[in-house]
Amino acid sequence: MTMPNKTPLPAPVSEAVPDAGEKPRVVAAPVAVPPEFSSRPKRRTFTAAEKLRILAETDRAA
C-alpha cells in the first residue's frame, strides 16, 4: 500500500542493476545537508583582534 505524498522506496538491488542490453541510469547525487542541521555544531573561532574588540565593547557597556 502506497501512502499519499510519500516518495517510493528504492528498487531492490536486483532491479537497480541494469541488464547487459540496457543503458545505465543516471542518478542524482544526494543533497548536501546544510551545516545548521548537522549532528555536531561547529565551534566559532575568534581572532585576537575580534576578542579585543568584544572586550572593549563590554568595558564600555559597564
PDB file of N, CA and C in Angstrom:
ATOM      1  N   MET A   1       0.852  -1.174   0.000  1.00  0.00           N
ATOM      2  CA  MET A   1       0.000   0.000   0.000  1.00  0.00           C
ATOM      3  C   MET A   1       0.896   1.234   0.000  1.00  0.00           C
ATOM      4  N   THR A   2       0.659   2.153  -0.910  1.00  0.00           N
ATOM      5  CA  THR A   2       1.432   3.378  -1.010  1.00  0.00           C
ATOM      6  C   THR A   2       0.666   4.496  -0.320  1.00  0.00           C
ATOM      7  N   MET A   3       1.386   5.245   0.545  1.00  0.00           N
ATOM      8  CA  MET A   3       0.749   6.352   1.242  1.00  0.00           C
ATOM      9  C   MET A   3       0.876   7.602   0.378  1.00  0.00           C
ATOM     10  N   PRO A   4      -0.130   8.456   0.375  1.00  0.00           N
ATOM     11  CA  PRO A   4      -0.060   9.669  -0.435  1.00  0.00           C
ATOM     12  C   PRO A   4       1.050  10.593   0.057  1.00  0.00           C
ATOM     13  N   ASN A   5       1.624  11.360  -0.882  1.00  0.00           N
ATOM     14  CA  ASN A   5       2.670  12.337  -0.592  1.00  0.00           C
ATOM     15  C   ASN A   5       3.944  11.720  -0.015  1.00  0.00           C
ATOM     16  N   LYS A   6       4.186  10.481  -0.269  1.00  0.00           N
ATOM     17  CA  LYS A   6       5.414   9.830   0.196  1.00  0.00           C
ATOM     18  C   LYS A   6       6.222   9.417  -1.021  1.00  0.00           C
ATOM     19  N   THR A   7       7.544   9.507  -0.912  1.00  0.00           N
ATOM     20  CA  THR A   7       8.387   9.059  -2.011  1.00  0.00           C
ATOM     21  C   THR A   7       8.461   7.544  -1.988  1.00  0.00           C
ATOM     22  N   PRO A   8       8.511   6.915  -3.161  1.00  0.00           N
ATOM     23  CA  PRO A   8       8.568   5.456  -3.185  1.00  0.00           C
ATOM     24  C   PRO A   8       9.911   4.967  -2.659  1.00  0.00           C
ATOM     25  N   LEU A   9       9.906   3.752  -2.157  1.00  0.00           N
ATOM     26  CA  LEU A   9      11.133   3.131  -1.668  1.00  0.00           C
ATOM     27  C   LEU A   9      12.045   2.822  -2.841  1.00  0.00           C
ATOM     28  N   PRO A  10      13.366   2.791  -2.628  1.00  0.00           N
ATOM     29  CA  PRO A  10      14.271   2.454  -3.722  1.00  0.00           C
ATOM     30  C   PRO A  10      14.036   1.023  -4.206  1.00  0.00           C
ATOM     31  N   ALA A  11      14.363   0.805  -5.464  1.00  0.00           N
ATOM     32  CA  ALA A  11      14.174  -0.523  -6.049  1.00  0.00           C
ATOM     33  C   ALA A  11      15.122  -1.520  -5.395  1.00  0.00           C
ATOM     34  N   PRO A  12      14.730  -2.782  -5.288  1.00  0.00           N
ATOM     35  CA  PRO A  12      15.647  -3.793  -4.771  1.00  0.00           C
ATOM     36  C   PRO A  12      16.904  -3.852  -5.639  1.00  0.00           C
ATOM     37  N   VAL A  13      17.975  -4.354  -5.076  1.00  0.00           N
ATOM     38  CA  VAL A  13      19.258  -4.372  -5.770  1.00  0.00           C
ATOM     39  C   VAL A  13      19.163  -5.086  -7.107  1.00  0.00           C
ATOM     40  N   SER A  14      18.407  -6.170  -7.194  1.00  0.00           N
ATOM     41  CA  SER A  14      18.320  -6.918  -8.446  1.00  0.00           C
ATOM     42  C   SER A  14      17.725  -6.067  -9.570  1.00  0.00           C
ATOM     43  N   GLU A  15      16.801  -5.139  -9.227  1.00  0.00           N
ATOM     44  CA  GLU A  15      16.207  -4.272 -10.241  1.00  0.00           C
ATOM     45  C   GLU A  15      17.060  -3.037 -10.498  1.00  0.00           C
ATOM     46  N   ALA A  16      17.904  -2.667  -9.543  1.00  0.00           N
ATOM     47  CA  ALA A  16      18.714  -1.466  -9.687  1.00  0.00           C
ATOM     48  C   ALA A  16      19.884  -1.674 -10.649  1.00  0.00           C
ATOM     49  N   VAL A  17      20.320  -2.904 -10.839  1.00  0.00           N
ATOM     50  CA  VAL A  17      21.438  -3.197 -11.735  1.00  0.00           C
ATOM     51  C   VAL A  17      20.878  -3.387 -13.136  1.00  0.00           C
ATOM     52  N   PRO A  18      21.338  -2.591 -14.120  1.00  0.00           N
ATOM     53  CA  PRO A  18      20.794  -2.729 -15.473  1.00  0.00           C
ATOM     54  C   PRO A  18      21.229  -4.049 -16.119  1.00  0.00           C
ATOM     55  N   ASP A  19      20.357  -4.561 -16.980  1.00  0.00           N
ATOM     56  CA  ASP A  19      20.707  -5.766 -17.743  1.00  0.00           C
ATOM     57  C   ASP A  19      21.815  -5.410 -18.727  1.00  0.00           C
ATOM     58  N   ALA A  20      22.407  -6.414 -19.350  1.00  0.00           N
ATOM     59  CA  ALA A  20      23.511  -6.204 -20.278  1.00  0.00           C
ATOM     60  C   ALA A  20      23.093  -5.314 -21.452  1.00  0.00           C
ATOM     61  N   GLY A  21      21.835  -5.380 -21.901  1.00  0.00           N
ATOM     62  CA  GLY A  21      21.391  -4.602 -23.049  1.00  0.00           C
ATOM     63  C   GLY A  21      20.920  -3.198 -22.705  1.00  0.00           C
ATOM     64  N   GLU A  22      20.724  -2.888 -21.408  1.00  0.00           N
ATOM     65  CA  GLU A  22      20.207  -1.577 -21.027  1.00  0.00           C
ATOM     66  C   GLU A  22      21.333  -0.577 -20.799  1.00  0.00           C
ATOM     67  N   LYS A  23      21.004   0.697 -21.043  1.00  0.00           N
ATOM     68  CA  LYS A  23      21.949   1.757 -20.718  1.00  0.00           C
ATOM     69  C   LYS A  23      21.878   2.015 -19.217  1.00  0.00           C
ATOM     70  N   PRO A  24      22.991   2.316 -18.580  1.00  0.00           N
ATOM     71  CA  PRO A  24      22.929   2.622 -17.144  1.00  0.00           C
ATOM     72  C   PRO A  24      22.147   3.909 -16.902  1.00  0.00           C
ATOM     73  N   ARG A  25      21.428   3.951 -15.802  1.00  0.00           N
ATOM     74  CA  ARG A  25      20.641   5.129 -15.459  1.00  0.00           C
ATOM     75  C   ARG A  25      21.504   6.135 -14.714  1.00  0.00           C
ATOM     76  N   VAL A  26      21.222   7.411 -14.942  1.00  0.00           N
ATOM     77  CA  VAL A  26      21.920   8.476 -14.237  1.00  0.00           C
ATOM     78  C   VAL A  26      21.129   8.778 -12.974  1.00  0.00           C
ATOM     79  N   VAL A  27      21.822   8.757 -11.844  1.00  0.00           N
ATOM     80  CA  VAL A  27      21.179   9.010 -10.561  1.00  0.00           C
ATOM     81  C   VAL A  27      21.778  10.287  -9.979  1.00  0.00           C
ATOM     82  N   ALA A  28      20.923  11.175  -9.516  1.00  0.00           N
ATOM     83  CA  ALA A  28      21.392  12.434  -8.941  1.00  0.00           C
ATOM     84  C   ALA A  28      22.143  12.174  -7.644  1.00  0.00           C
ATOM     85  N   ALA A  29      23.134  13.004  -7.376  1.00  0.00           N
ATOM     86  CA  ALA A  29      23.906  12.898  -6.136  1.00  0.00           C
ATOM     87  C   ALA A  29      23.016  13.285  -4.963  1.00  0.00           C
ATOM     88  N   PRO A  30      23.275  12.743  -3.789  1.00  0.00           N
ATOM     89  CA  PRO A  30      22.460  13.120  -2.632  1.00  0.00           C
ATOM     90  C   PRO A  30      22.661  14.593  -2.293  1.00  0.00           C
ATOM     91  N   VAL A  31      21.618  15.194  -1.786  1.00  0.00           N
ATOM     92  CA  VAL A  31      21.656  16.609  -1.440  1.00  0.00           C
ATOM     93  C   VAL A  31      22.494  16.776  -0.176  1.00  0.00           C
ATOM     94  N   ALA A  32      23.396  17.748  -0.181  1.00  0.00           N
ATOM     95  CA  ALA A  32      24.229  18.007   0.986  1.00  0.00           C
ATOM     96  C   ALA A  32      23.374  18.603   2.105  1.00  0.00           C
ATOM     97  N   VAL A  33      23.659  18.200   3.318  1.00  0.00           N
ATOM     98  CA  VAL A  33      22.920  18.695   4.475  1.00  0.00           C
ATOM     99  C   VAL A  33      23.502  20.044   4.884  1.00  0.00           C
ATOM    100  N   PRO A  34      22.653  21.058   5.043  1.00  0.00           N
ATOM    101  CA  PRO A  34      23.164  22.357   5.481  1.00  0.00           C
ATOM    102  C   PRO A  34      23.833  22.235   6.852  1.00  0.00           C
ATOM    103  N   PRO A  35      24.863  23.044   7.123  1.00  0.00           N
ATOM    104  CA  PRO A  35      25.583  22.915   8.385  1.00  0.00           C
ATOM    105  C   PRO A  35      24.708  23.115   9.617  1.00  0.00           C
ATOM    106  N   GLU A  36      23.649  23.924   9.503  1.00  0.00           N
ATOM    107  CA  GLU A  36      22.816  24.126  10.691  1.00  0.00           C
ATOM    108  C   GLU A  36      22.024  22.879  11.082  1.00  0.00           C
ATOM    109  N   PHE A  37      21.982  21.884  10.203  1.00  0.00           N
ATOM    110  CA  PHE A  37      21.289  20.639  10.508  1.00  0.00           C
ATOM    111  C   PHE A  37      22.251  19.493  10.795  1.00  0.00           C
ATOM    112  N   SER A  38      23.536  19.768  10.907  1.00  0.00           N
ATOM    113  CA  SER A  38      24.487  18.697  11.171  1.00  0.00           C
ATOM    114  C   SER A  38      24.328  18.220  12.610  1.00  0.00           C
ATOM    115  N   SER A  39      24.756  17.001  12.876  1.00  0.00           N
ATOM    116  CA  SER A  39      24.579  16.434  14.201  1.00  0.00           C
ATOM    117  C   SER A  39      25.521  17.055  15.219  1.00  0.00           C
ATOM    118  N   ARG A  40      26.644  17.588  14.770  1.00  0.00           N
ATOM    119  CA  ARG A  40      27.596  18.199  15.690  1.00  0.00           C
ATOM    120  C   ARG A  40      27.851  19.641  15.256  1.00  0.00           C
ATOM    121  N   PRO A  41      27.502  20.612  16.102  1.00  0.00           N
ATOM    122  CA  PRO A  41      27.709  22.008  15.706  1.00  0.00           C
ATOM    123  C   PRO A  41      29.187  22.363  15.650  1.00  0.00           C
ATOM    124  N   LYS A  42      29.519  23.299  14.776  1.00  0.00           N
ATOM    125  CA  LYS A  42      30.895  23.760  14.643  1.00  0.00           C
ATOM    126  C   LYS A  42      31.120  24.917  15.602  1.00  0.00           C
ATOM    127  N   ARG A  43      32.207  24.867  16.336  1.00  0.00           N
ATOM    128  CA  ARG A  43      32.518  25.932  17.287  1.00  0.00           C
ATOM    129  C   ARG A  43      32.980  27.180  16.551  1.00  0.00           C
ATOM    130  N   ARG A  44      32.581  28.343  17.083  1.00  0.00           N
ATOM    131  CA  ARG A  44      33.031  29.597  16.495  1.00  0.00           C
ATOM    132  C   ARG A  44      34.457  29.881  16.948  1.00  0.00           C
ATOM    133  N   THR A  45      35.223  30.501  16.101  1.00  0.00           N
ATOM    134  CA  THR A  45      36.573  30.908  16.467  1.00  0.00           C
ATOM    135  C   THR A  45      36.701  32.407  16.253  1.00  0.00           C
ATOM    136  N   PHE A  46      37.477  33.063  17.132  1.00  0.00           N
ATOM    137  CA  PHE A  46      37.667  34.494  17.049  1.00  0.00           C
ATOM    138  C   PHE A  46      39.161  34.791  16.984  1.00  0.00           C
ATOM    139  N   THR A  47      39.512  35.769  16.170  1.00  0.00           N
ATOM    140  CA  THR A  47      40.901  36.208  16.112  1.00  0.00           C
ATOM    141  C   THR A  47      41.185  37.052  17.359  1.00  0.00           C
ATOM    142  N   ALA A  48      42.461  37.332  17.600  1.00  0.00           N
ATOM    143  CA  ALA A  48      42.845  38.150  18.755  1.00  0.00           C
ATOM    144  C   ALA A  48      42.220  39.541  18.651  1.00  0.00           C
ATOM    145  N   ALA A  49      42.175  40.101  17.452  1.00  0.00           N
ATOM    146  CA  ALA A  49      41.582  41.432  17.260  1.00  0.00           C
ATOM    147  C   ALA A  49      40.091  41.414  17.593  1.00  0.00           C
ATOM    148  N   GLU A  50      39.392  40.353  17.186  1.00  0.00           N
ATOM    149  CA  GLU A  50      37.965  40.255  17.489  1.00  0.00           C
ATOM    150  C   GLU A  50      37.737  40.128  18.990  1.00  0.00           C
ATOM    151  N   LYS A  51      38.581  39.369  19.677  1.00  0.00           N
ATOM    152  CA  LYS A  51      38.455  39.219  21.125  1.00  0.00           C
ATOM    153  C   LYS A  51      38.668  40.557  21.823  1.00  0.00           C
ATOM    154  N   LEU A  52      39.679  41.317  21.381  1.00  0.00           N
ATOM    155  CA  LEU A  52      39.927  42.625  21.985  1.00  0.00           C
ATOM    156  C   LEU A  52      38.762  43.581  21.728  1.00  0.00           C
ATOM    157  N   ARG A  53      38.163  43.532  20.529  1.00  0.00           N
ATOM    158  CA  ARG A  53      37.012  44.375  20.222  1.00  0.00           C
ATOM    159  C   ARG A  53      35.835  44.028  21.131  1.00  0.00           C
ATOM    160  N   ILE A  54      35.589  42.733  21.350  1.00  0.00           N
ATOM    161  CA  ILE A  54      34.482  42.298  22.212  1.00  0.00           C
ATOM    162  C   ILE A  54      34.714  42.771  23.643  1.00  0.00           C
ATOM    163  N   LEU A  55      35.959  42.634  24.130  1.00  0.00           N
ATOM    164  CA  LEU A  55      36.273  43.086  25.490  1.00  0.00           C
ATOM    165  C   LEU A  55      36.109  44.594  25.622  1.00  0.00           C
ATOM    166  N   ALA A  56      36.516  45.347  24.603  1.00  0.00           N
ATOM    167  CA  ALA A  56      36.357  46.805  24.643  1.00  0.00           C
ATOM    168  C   ALA A  56      34.889  47.190  24.676  1.00  0.00           C
ATOM    169  N   GLU A  57      34.047  46.518  23.903  1.00  0.00           N
ATOM    170  CA  GLU A  57      32.599  46.785  23.924  1.00  0.00           C
ATOM    171  C   GLU A  57      32.023  46.481  25.306  1.00  0.00           C
ATOM    172  N   THR A  58      32.491  45.395  25.906  1.00  0.00           N
ATOM    173  CA  THR A  58      31.995  45.007  27.233  1.00  0.00           C
ATOM    174  C   THR A  58      32.391  46.062  28.265  1.00  0.00           C
ATOM    175  N   ASP A  59      33.634  46.545  28.193  1.00  0.00           N
ATOM    176  CA  ASP A  59      34.097  47.564  29.129  1.00  0.00           C
ATOM    177  C   ASP A  59      33.284  48.860  28.973  1.00  0.00           C
ATOM    178  N   ARG A  60      32.958  49.241  27.741  1.00  0.00           N
ATOM    179  CA  ARG A  60      32.174  50.466  27.503  1.00  0.00           C
ATOM    180  C   ARG A  60      30.742  50.319  28.037  1.00  0.00           C
ATOM    181  N   ALA A  61      30.193  49.128  27.985  1.00  0.00           N
ATOM    182  CA  ALA A  61      28.827  48.908  28.419  1.00  0.00           C
ATOM    183  C   ALA A  61      28.699  48.912  29.939  1.00  0.00           C
ATOM    184  N   ALA A  62      29.770  48.614  30.640  1.00  0.00           N
ATOM    185  CA  ALA A  62      29.693  48.528  32.112  1.00  0.00           C
ATOM    186  C   ALA A  62      29.759  49.848  32.803  1.00  0.00           C
TER     187      ALA A  62
END
